[in-house]
Coordinates of N, CA, C and O in Angstrom, one line a residue:
X1 N 116.3 56.5 110.5 CA 115.7 57.2 111.9 C 114.8 57.5 112.2 O 114.1 58.2 111.2
X2 N 113.6 57.4 113.1 CA 112.2 58.1 113.2 C 112.5 59.3 114.0 O 113.2 59.2 115.1
X3 N 111.6 60.5 113.8 CA 111.9 61.4 114.5 C 110.7 61.3 115.8 O 109.8 61.0 115.2
X4 N 110.8 62.1 116.6 CA 110.2 61.9 118.0 C 109.9 63.3 117.8 O 110.9 64.3 118.6
X5 N 108.6 63.2 117.7 CA 108.5 65.2 118.5 C 107.7 64.9 120.2 O 107.0 64.1 120.4
X6 N 107.5 66.4 120.2 CA 107.2 66.6 122.3 C 105.4 66.6 121.6 O 105.1 66.2 120.9
X7 N 104.8 65.9 123.0 CA 103.4 65.6 122.5 C 102.6 67.1 122.2 O 101.6 67.0 121.5
X8 N 102.9 68.4 122.7 CA 102.5 69.4 121.9 C 102.9 69.9 121.0 O 102.6 71.1 121.0
X9 N 103.8 69.3 119.7 CA 104.6 69.6 119.2 C 102.7 69.9 118.3 O 103.3 70.9 116.9
X10 N 102.1 68.7 117.8 CA 100.8 69.3 116.8 C 100.7 71.0 116.9 O 99.8 71.4 116.0
X11 N 100.4 70.9 118.4 CA 99.5 72.0 118.8 C 100.3 73.1 118.4 O 99.6 74.3 118.0
X12 N 101.3 73.4 118.5 CA 102.1 74.6 118.2 C 102.6 74.9 116.9 O 102.7 75.6 116.7
X13 N 103.0 73.1 116.0 CA 102.5 73.6 114.7 C 101.9 74.4 113.8 O 101.3 74.9 113.2
X14 N 100.5 74.1 114.5 CA 99.0 74.5 114.4 C 98.9 75.7 115.1 O 99.2 76.9 114.3
X15 N 99.3 76.3 116.0 CA 99.6 77.2 116.0 C 100.3 78.4 115.3 O 100.4 79.9 115.0
X16 N 101.5 77.9 115.0 CA 102.1 78.8 114.2 C 102.2 78.9 112.2 O 102.0 79.7 112.3
X17 N 101.4 77.6 112.4 CA 100.1 78.0 110.6 C 99.5 79.0 111.0 O 99.8 80.1 109.5
X18 N 99.1 79.4 111.3 CA 97.2 80.2 112.2 C 98.6 81.6 112.1 O 97.5 82.2 111.6
X19 N 99.3 81.1 113.1 CA 100.3 83.1 112.8 C 100.8 83.1 111.8 O 100.9 85.1 111.0
X20 N 101.3 82.7 111.0 CA 101.7 82.9 109.6 C 100.6 83.4 109.0 O 100.9 84.0 107.5
X21 N 99.3 83.1 108.4 CA 97.8 83.0 108.1 C 97.7 84.7 107.9 O 97.8 85.0 106.9
X22 N 98.3 84.3 109.4 CA 97.7 85.7 110.0 C 98.6 87.5 109.2 O 97.8 88.6 108.9
X23 N 99.6 87.2 110.1 CA 101.0 88.1 109.2 C 100.9 87.6 107.6 O 101.2 89.1 107.2
X24 N 100.7 86.9 107.0 CA 100.5 87.2 105.3 C 100.0 88.0 105.0 O 99.8 88.7 103.8
X25 N 98.6 87.4 105.8 CA 97.1 88.5 105.2 C 97.6 89.7 105.6 O 96.0 90.8 105.6
X26 N 98.9 90.2 107.0 CA 98.3 91.8 107.2 C 99.5 92.5 106.4 O 100.5 92.0 105.9
X27 N 99.3 93.8 105.6 CA 100.2 95.0 105.2 C 101.1 94.9 105.5 O 100.8 95.1 106.8
X28 N 102.1 95.1 105.1 CA 104.3 95.0 105.5 C 104.0 96.9 105.5 O 102.8 97.8 104.9
X29 N 104.2 96.9 106.4 CA 104.4 98.5 106.6 C 105.5 99.6 105.5 O 104.2 101.1 105.4
X30 N 105.3 99.0 104.3 CA 105.8 99.8 103.3 C 104.9 99.9 102.5 O 104.7 100.1 101.6
X31 N 103.1 98.7 102.1 CA 102.5 99.3 101.7 C 101.7 101.0 101.7 O 101.4 101.3 103.2
X32 N 101.4 101.5 100.9 CA 100.5 102.3 100.5 C 99.3 102.4 101.1 O 98.4 101.2 100.5
X33 N 98.6 103.4 102.1 CA 96.7 102.9 101.8 C 96.5 104.5 102.1 O 97.7 105.4 102.0
X34 N 95.1 105.2 101.7 CA 94.7 105.7 101.5 C 92.9 105.4 101.6 O 92.6 105.3 100.2
X35 N 92.1 106.2 102.3 CA 90.7 106.2 101.8 C 90.2 104.8 101.7 O 89.6 104.2 101.1
X36 N 91.0 103.8 102.8 CA 90.4 102.4 102.9 C 91.3 101.5 102.5 O 90.6 100.3 102.0
X37 N 91.3 101.9 100.7 CA 92.5 101.9 100.0 C 94.1 101.6 100.5 O 94.4 101.8 101.8
X38 N 94.4 99.8 100.1 CA 95.8 99.4 100.6 C 96.6 99.0 99.2 O 95.9 98.5 97.8
X39 N 97.9 99.2 98.6 CA 98.4 99.0 97.4 C 99.8 98.8 97.8 O 100.4 100.0 98.7
X40 N 100.9 98.0 96.8 CA 102.2 97.9 96.9 C 102.5 98.5 96.3 O 102.3 98.9 94.9
X41 N 103.5 99.1 96.3 CA 104.2 99.6 95.0 C 106.0 100.1 95.5 O 106.3 99.0 94.3
X42 N 106.6 100.5 96.1 CA 108.2 100.8 96.7 C 108.6 99.4 96.7 O 107.8 99.0 97.4
X43 N 109.3 99.1 95.6 CA 109.9 96.9 96.7 C 109.5 95.9 95.7 O 109.9 94.9 95.7
X44 N 107.8 96.5 95.3 CA 107.1 95.0 94.5 C 107.8 94.7 93.3 O 108.2 95.3 92.7
X45 N 108.1 93.3 92.9 CA 109.4 92.8 92.0 C 110.8 93.0 92.3 O 111.2 92.3 91.3
X46 N 110.8 94.0 93.4 CA 112.4 94.0 93.7 C 112.8 94.2 94.7 O 112.9 95.0 95.8
X47 N 112.6 92.0 95.4 CA 112.5 92.7 97.3 C 113.4 92.5 97.2 O 113.5 92.8 98.8
X48 N 114.7 92.2 96.7 CA 115.7 92.7 97.4 C 115.7 91.0 98.7 O 115.1 90.2 98.6
X49 N 116.2 92.1 100.3 CA 115.7 91.1 100.8 C 114.9 91.7 102.2 O 114.5 91.4 103.2
X50 N 113.6 92.4 101.7 CA 112.4 92.6 102.0 C 111.3 91.2 101.4 O 110.6 91.0 101.1
X51 N 111.3 90.4 103.1 CA 111.0 89.1 103.1 C 109.5 89.6 103.3 O 108.4 88.7 102.8
X52 N 109.3 90.1 104.4 CA 107.9 90.2 104.8 C 106.9 91.0 103.2 O 106.0 90.6 103.1
X53 N 107.6 91.7 102.6 CA 107.4 92.4 101.0 C 106.4 91.2 99.9 O 105.4 91.1 99.6
X54 N 108.0 90.6 100.0 CA 107.5 89.0 98.5 C 106.8 88.5 99.4 O 105.9 88.0 99.2
X55 N 106.5 87.9 100.6 CA 105.3 87.0 101.2 C 104.2 87.3 101.1 O 103.4 86.6 100.6
X56 N 103.4 88.6 101.2 CA 102.5 89.3 101.9 C 102.4 89.5 99.9 O 101.3 89.0 99.6
X57 N 102.7 90.2 99.4 CA 102.7 90.3 97.7 C 102.3 88.1 96.9 O 101.6 88.5 96.4
X58 N 103.4 87.6 97.7 CA 102.6 86.4 96.6 C 101.3 85.7 97.4 O 100.6 85.1 96.6
X59 N 101.8 85.8 98.9 CA 100.3 85.2 99.3 C 99.0 85.9 98.7 O 97.8 85.0 98.2
X60 N 99.3 87.5 98.4 CA 97.7 88.1 98.5 C 97.6 88.4 96.9 O 97.2 89.3 96.4
X61 N 98.3 88.9 96.1 CA 98.5 88.9 94.9 C 99.8 88.6 93.9 O 101.1 88.3 93.5
X62 N 99.4 87.4 94.2 CA 100.2 86.1 93.0 C 100.5 87.3 91.7 O 99.4 87.1 91.1
X63 N 101.6 86.8 91.0 CA 102.5 87.2 89.4 C 102.2 88.5 89.7 O 102.1 89.4 88.7
X64 N 102.5 89.4 91.0 CA 102.3 91.4 90.4 C 103.8 91.2 89.7 O 104.1 91.2 90.1
X65 N 103.9 92.5 89.1 CA 104.6 93.0 88.0 C 105.3 93.9 89.3 O 105.1 94.0 90.3
X66 N 105.9 94.7 89.0 CA 107.0 96.3 89.6 C 106.1 97.6 89.6 O 104.4 97.4 88.4
X67 N 106.2 98.4 90.8 CA 105.4 99.5 89.7 C 105.2 100.3 88.9 O 104.4 101.1 88.6
X68 N 106.3 99.8 87.8 CA 106.2 100.7 86.5 C 105.4 99.8 85.7 O 105.0 100.0 84.6
X69 N 105.1 98.5 86.5 CA 104.2 97.6 85.6 C 102.8 97.4 85.2 O 102.1 98.2 85.2
X70 N 101.9 97.6 86.9 CA 101.1 97.6 87.8 C 100.7 98.0 88.9 O 101.9 98.0 89.5
X71 N 99.8 98.3 88.9 CA 99.5 98.5 90.5 C 98.3 98.4 90.9 O 97.1 98.6 90.5
X72 N 98.3 96.8 91.7 CA 96.7 96.5 92.3 C 96.1 97.4 93.9 O 97.0 96.7 94.7
X73 N 95.2 98.4 93.2 CA 94.7 98.9 94.8 C 93.4 98.0 95.2 O 92.7 97.3 94.4
X74 N 93.5 97.6 96.7 CA 92.3 96.5 97.2 C 91.8 97.3 97.9 O 91.9 98.1 99.0
X75 N 90.5 97.2 98.3 CA 89.4 97.8 99.5 C 88.2 96.7 99.9 O 87.8 96.3 99.0
X76 N 88.0 96.8 100.9 CA 87.4 96.2 101.1 C 86.2 96.9 102.6 O 85.0 96.1 103.1
X77 N 86.6 98.0 102.4 CA 85.6 98.7 103.1 C 85.1 100.3 102.5 O 85.0 100.5 101.7
X78 N 83.8 100.7 102.7 CA 83.2 101.9 102.9 C 84.3 103.0 103.3 O 84.6 103.1 104.0
X79 N 83.3 104.6 103.5 CA 84.1 106.0 103.3 C 84.4 105.3 104.9 O 84.9 106.7 105.3
X80 N 83.0 105.0 105.6 CA 83.0 105.3 106.7 C 83.7 103.3 107.6 O 83.2 103.9 108.8
X81 N 84.3 103.2 106.3 CA 84.9 102.2 107.8 C 84.0 100.6 107.7 O 84.6 99.7 108.7
X82 N 82.9 100.6 107.3 CA 82.2 99.4 106.8 C 82.8 99.3 106.2 O 83.2 98.7 104.6
X83 N 82.2 97.2 106.4 CA 82.5 96.3 105.2 C 82.2 96.4 104.3 O 80.7 96.4 104.4
X84 N 82.1 95.8 103.3 CA 81.3 96.4 101.9 C 80.3 94.9 102.1 O 80.9 93.9 102.3
X85 N 79.2 94.8 101.3 CA 78.3 94.1 101.3 C 77.8 94.4 100.3 O 77.1 95.3 99.7
X86 N 77.4 93.4 99.3 CA 76.6 93.3 98.5 C 75.3 93.7 98.0 O 74.9 93.4 96.9
X87 N 74.8 93.4 99.5 CA 73.2 93.9 99.4 C 73.0 95.8 99.6 O 71.8 95.9 99.5
X88 N 74.0 96.6 99.3 CA 74.3 97.4 99.6 C 74.7 98.2 98.2 O 75.1 97.2 97.2
X89 N 74.4 99.4 98.2 CA 74.9 100.0 97.4 C 75.7 101.3 97.4 O 75.8 102.0 97.7
X90 N 76.4 101.2 96.1 CA 78.2 102.6 96.2 C 77.7 103.1 95.4 O 77.6 102.7 94.4
X91 N 78.5 104.5 95.4 CA 79.6 105.5 94.6 C 80.8 104.7 94.3 O 81.0 106.4 95.9
X92 N 81.9 105.3 93.4 CA 83.4 105.6 94.1 C 83.0 106.8 92.9 O 82.9 106.7 91.5
X93 N 83.6 107.5 93.2 CA 83.3 109.1 92.4 C 84.8 109.9 91.9 O 85.6 110.0 93.0
X94 N 85.6 110.3 90.5 CA 86.3 110.0 90.0 C 86.2 111.8 90.1 O 85.3 111.7 88.7
X95 N 86.9 112.5 90.4 CA 86.7 114.0 90.1 C 87.7 113.8 89.2 O 88.3 113.4 88.5
X96 N 87.1 115.1 88.0 CA 87.8 115.0 86.8 C 89.2 114.9 86.4 O 90.1 114.6 85.9
X97 N 89.9 115.4 87.5 CA 91.8 116.3 87.7 C 92.3 114.9 88.2 O 92.8 114.6 88.5
X98 N 91.3 113.8 88.9 CA 91.3 112.2 90.0 C 91.2 111.3 89.6 O 90.7 110.8 90.2
X99 N 91.4 111.6 88.1 CA 91.1 109.8 87.8 C 92.3 109.1 88.2 O 93.4 109.7 88.2
X100 N 92.3 107.9 87.8 CA 93.7 106.9 88.0 C 94.9 107.5 87.0 O 94.3 107.4 85.9
X101 N 95.6 107.9 87.7 CA 96.9 108.5 86.8 C 97.5 106.9 85.8 O 98.7 106.4 86.2
X102 N 97.6 107.0 85.2 CA 98.0 105.1 84.3 C 98.7 106.2 82.7 O 97.9 107.3 81.6
X103 N 99.5 105.6 81.8 CA 99.8 105.5 80.8 C 99.4 104.9 79.6 O 99.0 104.4 78.7
X104 N 98.3 103.3 81.0 CA 97.8 102.2 80.2 C 96.5 103.0 80.2 O 95.6 103.5 79.3
X105 N 95.8 101.8 81.3 CA 95.0 102.0 81.4 C 94.5 101.3 82.8 O 95.2 100.8 83.1
X106 N 93.4 101.5 83.1 CA 92.5 100.8 84.2 C 91.2 100.2 84.6 O 90.7 100.4 84.1
X107 N 91.4 99.3 85.7 CA 90.1 98.5 85.5 C 89.9 98.4 87.3 O 90.2 98.9 88.2
X108 N 88.4 98.4 87.3 CA 87.8 98.0 88.9 C 87.1 97.1 88.7 O 85.5 96.6 87.9
X109 N 87.0 95.6 89.6 CA 86.4 94.1 89.5 C 85.7 94.3 90.8 O 86.6 94.7 91.8
X110 N 85.5 93.3 91.2 CA 84.6 93.1 92.8 C 84.3 91.5 93.0 O 84.2 90.9 91.8
X111 N 84.8 91.3 93.7 CA 85.4 89.7 94.5 C 84.9 89.4 95.5 O 84.8 90.2 96.5
X112 N 84.0 88.2 95.7 CA 83.8 87.1 96.5 C 85.0 87.5 97.9 O 86.5 87.5 97.2
X113 N 84.6 86.7 98.9 CA 85.6 87.1 99.6 C 87.1 86.2 99.5 O 87.9 85.4 99.8
X114 N 86.5 84.9 98.5 CA 86.8 83.7 98.2 C 87.6 83.9 96.8 O 88.2 82.7 96.4
X115 N 88.0 84.9 96.6 CA 88.1 85.6 94.8 C 87.0 85.0 94.1 O 87.9 85.4 91.9
X116 N 85.8 84.6 94.1 CA 84.7 84.7 92.8 C 84.4 86.0 92.2 O 84.2 87.0 92.5
X117 N 83.7 86.1 91.2 CA 83.1 87.0 90.7 C 81.4 86.9 90.4 O 81.0 85.7 91.3
X118 N 80.8 88.1 90.3 CA 79.8 88.3 90.7 C 79.3 86.8 90.4 O 79.3 86.6 88.7
X119 N 77.9 86.3 90.1 CA 76.9 85.5 90.2 C 76.0 86.2 89.0 O 75.9 86.8 89.0
X120 N 75.3 85.3 87.9 CA 74.0 85.9 87.2 C 74.7 85.8 85.9 O 76.1 85.9 85.7
X121 N 73.7 85.8 85.1 CA 73.7 86.5 83.6 C 74.0 88.2 83.9 O 73.1 89.0 83.8
X122 N 74.7 88.8 83.1 CA 75.9 90.2 83.6 C 76.6 90.4 82.3 O 76.9 89.3 81.3
X123 N 75.8 92.2 82.1 CA 76.4 92.3 80.7 C 78.2 92.8 80.8 O 78.8 92.3 79.8
X124 N 78.8 92.3 82.2 CA 80.1 92.8 82.0 C 80.4 92.5 83.8 O 79.4 92.5 84.8
X125 N 81.5 91.8 83.9 CA 81.7 92.1 85.1 C 82.9 92.9 85.7 O 83.0 93.0 86.7
X126 N 83.5 93.8 85.4 CA 84.2 95.4 85.2 C 83.6 96.5 84.5 O 83.4 96.1 83.5
X127 N 84.6 97.1 85.1 CA 84.4 98.5 84.4 C 85.9 98.4 83.7 O 86.6 97.9 85.0
X128 N 86.0 99.4 82.6 CA 87.6 99.7 81.9 C 87.6 101.5 82.1 O 86.4 101.7 81.8
X129 N 88.6 101.4 82.4 CA 88.7 103.1 81.3 C 88.9 103.0 80.2 O 88.2 104.4 79.8
X130 N 88.5 102.0 79.6 CA 89.0 101.5 77.8 C 86.9 101.9 77.4 O 86.7 101.2 76.3
X131 N 86.3 101.9 78.5 CA 85.1 101.6 78.2 C 84.3 102.5 77.9 O 83.2 101.5 77.0
X132 N 84.5 103.3 77.5 CA 83.6 104.5 77.1 C 82.4 105.4 78.2 O 81.3 105.6 78.3
X133 N 83.1 105.1 79.6 CA 82.4 105.4 80.9 C 82.2 107.0 80.3 O 82.3 107.6 79.4
X134 N 80.7 107.0 81.5 CA 80.0 108.3 81.1 C 80.6 109.1 82.2 O 80.7 108.8 82.8
X135 N 80.9 110.3 81.5 CA 81.4 111.6 82.0 C 80.6 112.3 82.6 O 79.3 112.2 82.1
X136 N 80.3 113.1 83.9 CA 79.2 113.7 84.0 C 79.8 115.2 83.6 O 80.6 115.5 82.8
X137 N 78.8 116.4 83.7 CA 79.0 117.5 83.4 C 80.7 118.1 83.4 O 80.9 118.5 82.0
X138 N 81.1 118.0 84.6 CA 82.1 118.8 86.0 C 83.5 117.6 84.7 O 84.8 118.0 84.9
X139 N 83.0 116.3 83.9 CA 84.1 115.3 83.6 C 84.2 114.6 84.5 O 85.0 113.4 84.3
X140 N 83.7 114.4 86.1 CA 84.1 113.6 87.1 C 83.3 112.2 86.1 O 83.0 112.8 85.6
X141 N 83.6 111.0 87.2 CA 83.6 110.3 86.6 C 82.8 109.2 88.1 O 83.4 109.1 89.2
X142 N 81.2 108.9 87.4 CA 81.0 107.8 89.0 C 80.8 106.8 88.8 O 80.0 106.0 87.4
X143 N 82.0 106.1 90.0 CA 81.0 104.5 89.3 C 80.3 103.3 90.4 O 80.4 103.8 91.2
X144 N 79.1 103.2 90.2 CA 78.3 102.8 90.8 C 78.5 100.9 90.8 O 78.8 100.5 89.9
X145 N 79.3 100.2 92.6 CA 79.2 99.8 92.8 C 77.9 98.4 94.0 O 77.0 99.4 94.5
X146 N 77.2 98.1 92.8 CA 76.6 96.9 93.6 C 75.5 95.9 93.0 O 76.2 95.8 91.6
X147 N 74.8 95.6 93.9 CA 74.6 94.0 93.1 C 73.4 93.6 91.8 O 73.6 93.2 90.4
X148 N 72.8 95.0 91.5 CA 71.6 94.5 90.6 C 72.0 95.9 89.9 O 72.5 96.9 90.4
X149 N 71.9 96.2 88.5 CA 71.8 96.9 87.5 C 70.9 99.2 88.1 O 70.2 98.5 87.9
X150 N 72.2 99.5 87.9 CA 71.5 101.1 88.1 C 70.1 101.9 87.3 O 70.2 102.9 87.3
X151 N 70.5 100.7 86.0 CA 69.8 101.3 85.3 C 70.5 101.6 84.2 O 71.4 101.8 83.2
X152 N 69.4 101.2 82.3 CA 70.2 101.2 81.3 C 71.1 102.7 81.3 O 72.2 101.9 81.3
X153 N 70.9 103.7 81.7 CA 72.3 104.7 81.4 C 73.2 105.1 82.1 O 73.5 105.5 81.9
X154 N 73.0 104.4 83.2 CA 73.9 104.3 84.5 C 75.1 102.1 83.9 O 76.2 102.5 84.8
X155 N 74.9 101.9 82.2 CA 75.0 100.1 82.8 C 75.8 100.6 82.3 O 77.2 99.3 83.2
X156 N 76.7 101.4 81.9 CA 78.2 101.1 81.4 C 79.1 101.8 82.8 O 80.4 101.2 82.8
X157 N 79.1 102.2 83.6 CA 79.6 102.5 84.8 C 78.7 101.3 85.9 O 79.4 102.3 87.3
X158 N 78.5 100.8 85.3 CA 78.7 99.4 87.3 C 79.7 98.7 87.0 O 79.7 97.9 86.0
X159 N 79.7 98.6 88.1 CA 80.7 96.8 88.5 C 79.4 96.5 89.0 O 79.0 97.0 90.3
X160 N 80.1 95.0 88.3 CA 78.2 93.9 89.8 C 79.3 93.2 90.1 O 80.8 93.2 90.7
X161 N 78.5 94.1 92.2 CA 78.9 93.7 93.5 C 78.1 91.4 93.2 O 76.9 91.5 93.1
X162 N 79.1 91.0 94.1 CA 78.6 90.0 94.8 C 77.8 89.9 96.1 O 77.7 91.1 96.2
X163 N 77.0 88.8 95.8 CA 76.4 89.2 97.0 C 77.0 88.6 98.4 O 78.3 88.0 98.4
X164 N 76.5 89.6 99.5 CA 77.6 89.1 100.4 C 78.8 90.9 100.8 O 78.9 91.1 100.0
X165 N 79.9 89.6 101.4 CA 80.9 90.3 101.6 C 81.6 90.8 100.2 O 81.6 89.1 99.8
X166 N 82.5 91.7 100.2 CA 83.0 91.7 98.7 C 84.7 92.5 98.9 O 84.3 93.2 100.0
X167 N 85.2 92.4 98.1 CA 86.0 93.5 97.9 C 86.0 94.3 96.9 O 86.3 93.1 95.7
X168 N 86.8 95.0 96.5 CA 86.7 96.0 95.2 C 88.4 96.3 94.7 O 89.7 96.0 95.7
X169 N 88.9 95.4 93.5 CA 90.2 95.8 93.3 C 90.2 96.9 92.7 O 89.5 96.4 91.1
X170 N 91.1 97.7 91.7 CA 91.1 98.6 90.9 C 93.1 98.2 90.6 O 94.2 97.6 91.7
X171 N 93.1 97.9 89.3 CA 93.7 97.3 89.1 C 94.6 98.7 88.2 O 93.6 99.4 87.1
X172 N 95.7 99.8 88.4 CA 96.5 100.5 87.2 C 97.3 100.2 86.4 O 98.5 99.0 86.6
X173 N 97.4 100.4 84.6 CA 97.8 99.4 83.4 C 99.1 100.2 83.5 O 98.0 101.6 82.5
X174 N 100.3 100.2 83.6 CA 101.7 101.4 83.7 C 100.9 102.5 84.1 O 100.6 103.6 83.4
X175 N 101.3 102.6 85.5 CA 100.6 103.6 86.6 C 101.7 105.2 86.1 O 102.8 104.2 86.1
X176 N 101.1 106.1 86.6 CA 102.0 107.4 86.1 C 102.3 107.3 87.5 O 102.5 106.5 88.8
X177 N 103.9 108.1 88.0 CA 104.5 108.4 89.0 C 103.1 109.1 90.5 O 103.7 107.8 91.5
X178 N 102.6 109.4 90.2 CA 101.6 109.5 91.1 C 101.8 108.3 92.1 O 100.7 108.5 93.0
X179 N 100.6 107.6 91.5 CA 100.2 106.5 92.2 C 101.1 105.7 92.7 O 100.6 104.6 93.5
X180 N 102.4 105.2 91.9 CA 103.4 104.2 92.4 C 103.8 105.4 94.4 O 104.3 105.1 95.6
X181 N 103.5 106.5 94.4 CA 104.8 107.4 95.6 C 103.5 107.8 96.6 O 104.0 108.3 97.2
X182 N 101.8 107.9 96.1 CA 101.3 107.8 96.9 C 100.7 109.4 97.5 O 99.4 109.7 97.8
X183 N 101.1 110.0 96.1 CA 100.3 111.6 96.1 C 99.3 111.3 95.7 O 98.3 112.1 95.4
X184 N 99.0 110.2 94.4 CA 96.9 110.3 94.0 C 96.5 109.4 94.5 O 97.6 108.1 95.0
X185 N 95.4 109.2 95.7 CA 94.9 107.6 96.1 C 93.2 107.6 96.0 O 92.4 108.5 95.2
X186 N 93.0 105.9 95.1 CA 91.9 106.2 94.9 C 90.8 107.0 96.3 O 91.1 106.7 97.3
X187 N 89.8 107.1 95.6 CA 88.2 108.4 96.7 C 88.1 106.6 97.7 O 87.4 105.5 96.9
X188 N 87.2 107.3 98.6 CA 86.5 106.7 99.4 C 85.2 106.0 98.4 O 84.4 106.8 97.8
X189 N 84.1 104.6 99.0 CA 83.6 104.1 98.6 C 82.4 104.5 98.7 O 82.4 103.7 100.5
X190 N 81.0 105.3 99.0 CA 80.5 105.7 99.7 C 79.4 105.1 99.1 O 78.9 104.6 98.5
X191 N 78.7 104.6 100.2 CA 77.5 103.6 100.6 C 76.4 104.9 100.3 O 76.3 106.1 101.1
X192 N 74.9 104.8 99.4 CA 74.1 105.9 99.2 C 73.3 104.8 99.6 O 72.7 103.5 100.3

């Protein structure tokens, strides 16, 4: 039997798909956020009937673990709410007592809007807590997020940013409770 759809069905289907994509790209109400970052904690990996969280996690963070396994925080804006752009230079400053709280380790990576890494011959594409990051005298850590190297002395703390708009992704492996419940928040990215 042939199915006959009304004449305007194609437009309705197209509009429905566009609406679904917009909803999937919007963080659910139970997402945590602070300083321009958004991350998922409670419920991730244990969705039960939270279909909005399940859909968002599947669409934006395929393969997400539980909050006990890892937490993935993302930002695409700086401290002033301006979109991140690889033509600018940024500093992410972690005070000595506010480094990402993990039992494992953490990483920081920049991606283009379509998920690609920075182009070119680079010494590395991300930084990790296990990289022997250079600390300031007070024990704090400055991470330099920019397309050009910040110089040899700061290179170990450099996250190469792609040209144009980009997103910064902070992954916490085996996070401590403070990251999962929102008591700890990643600092804002400051444009220099």
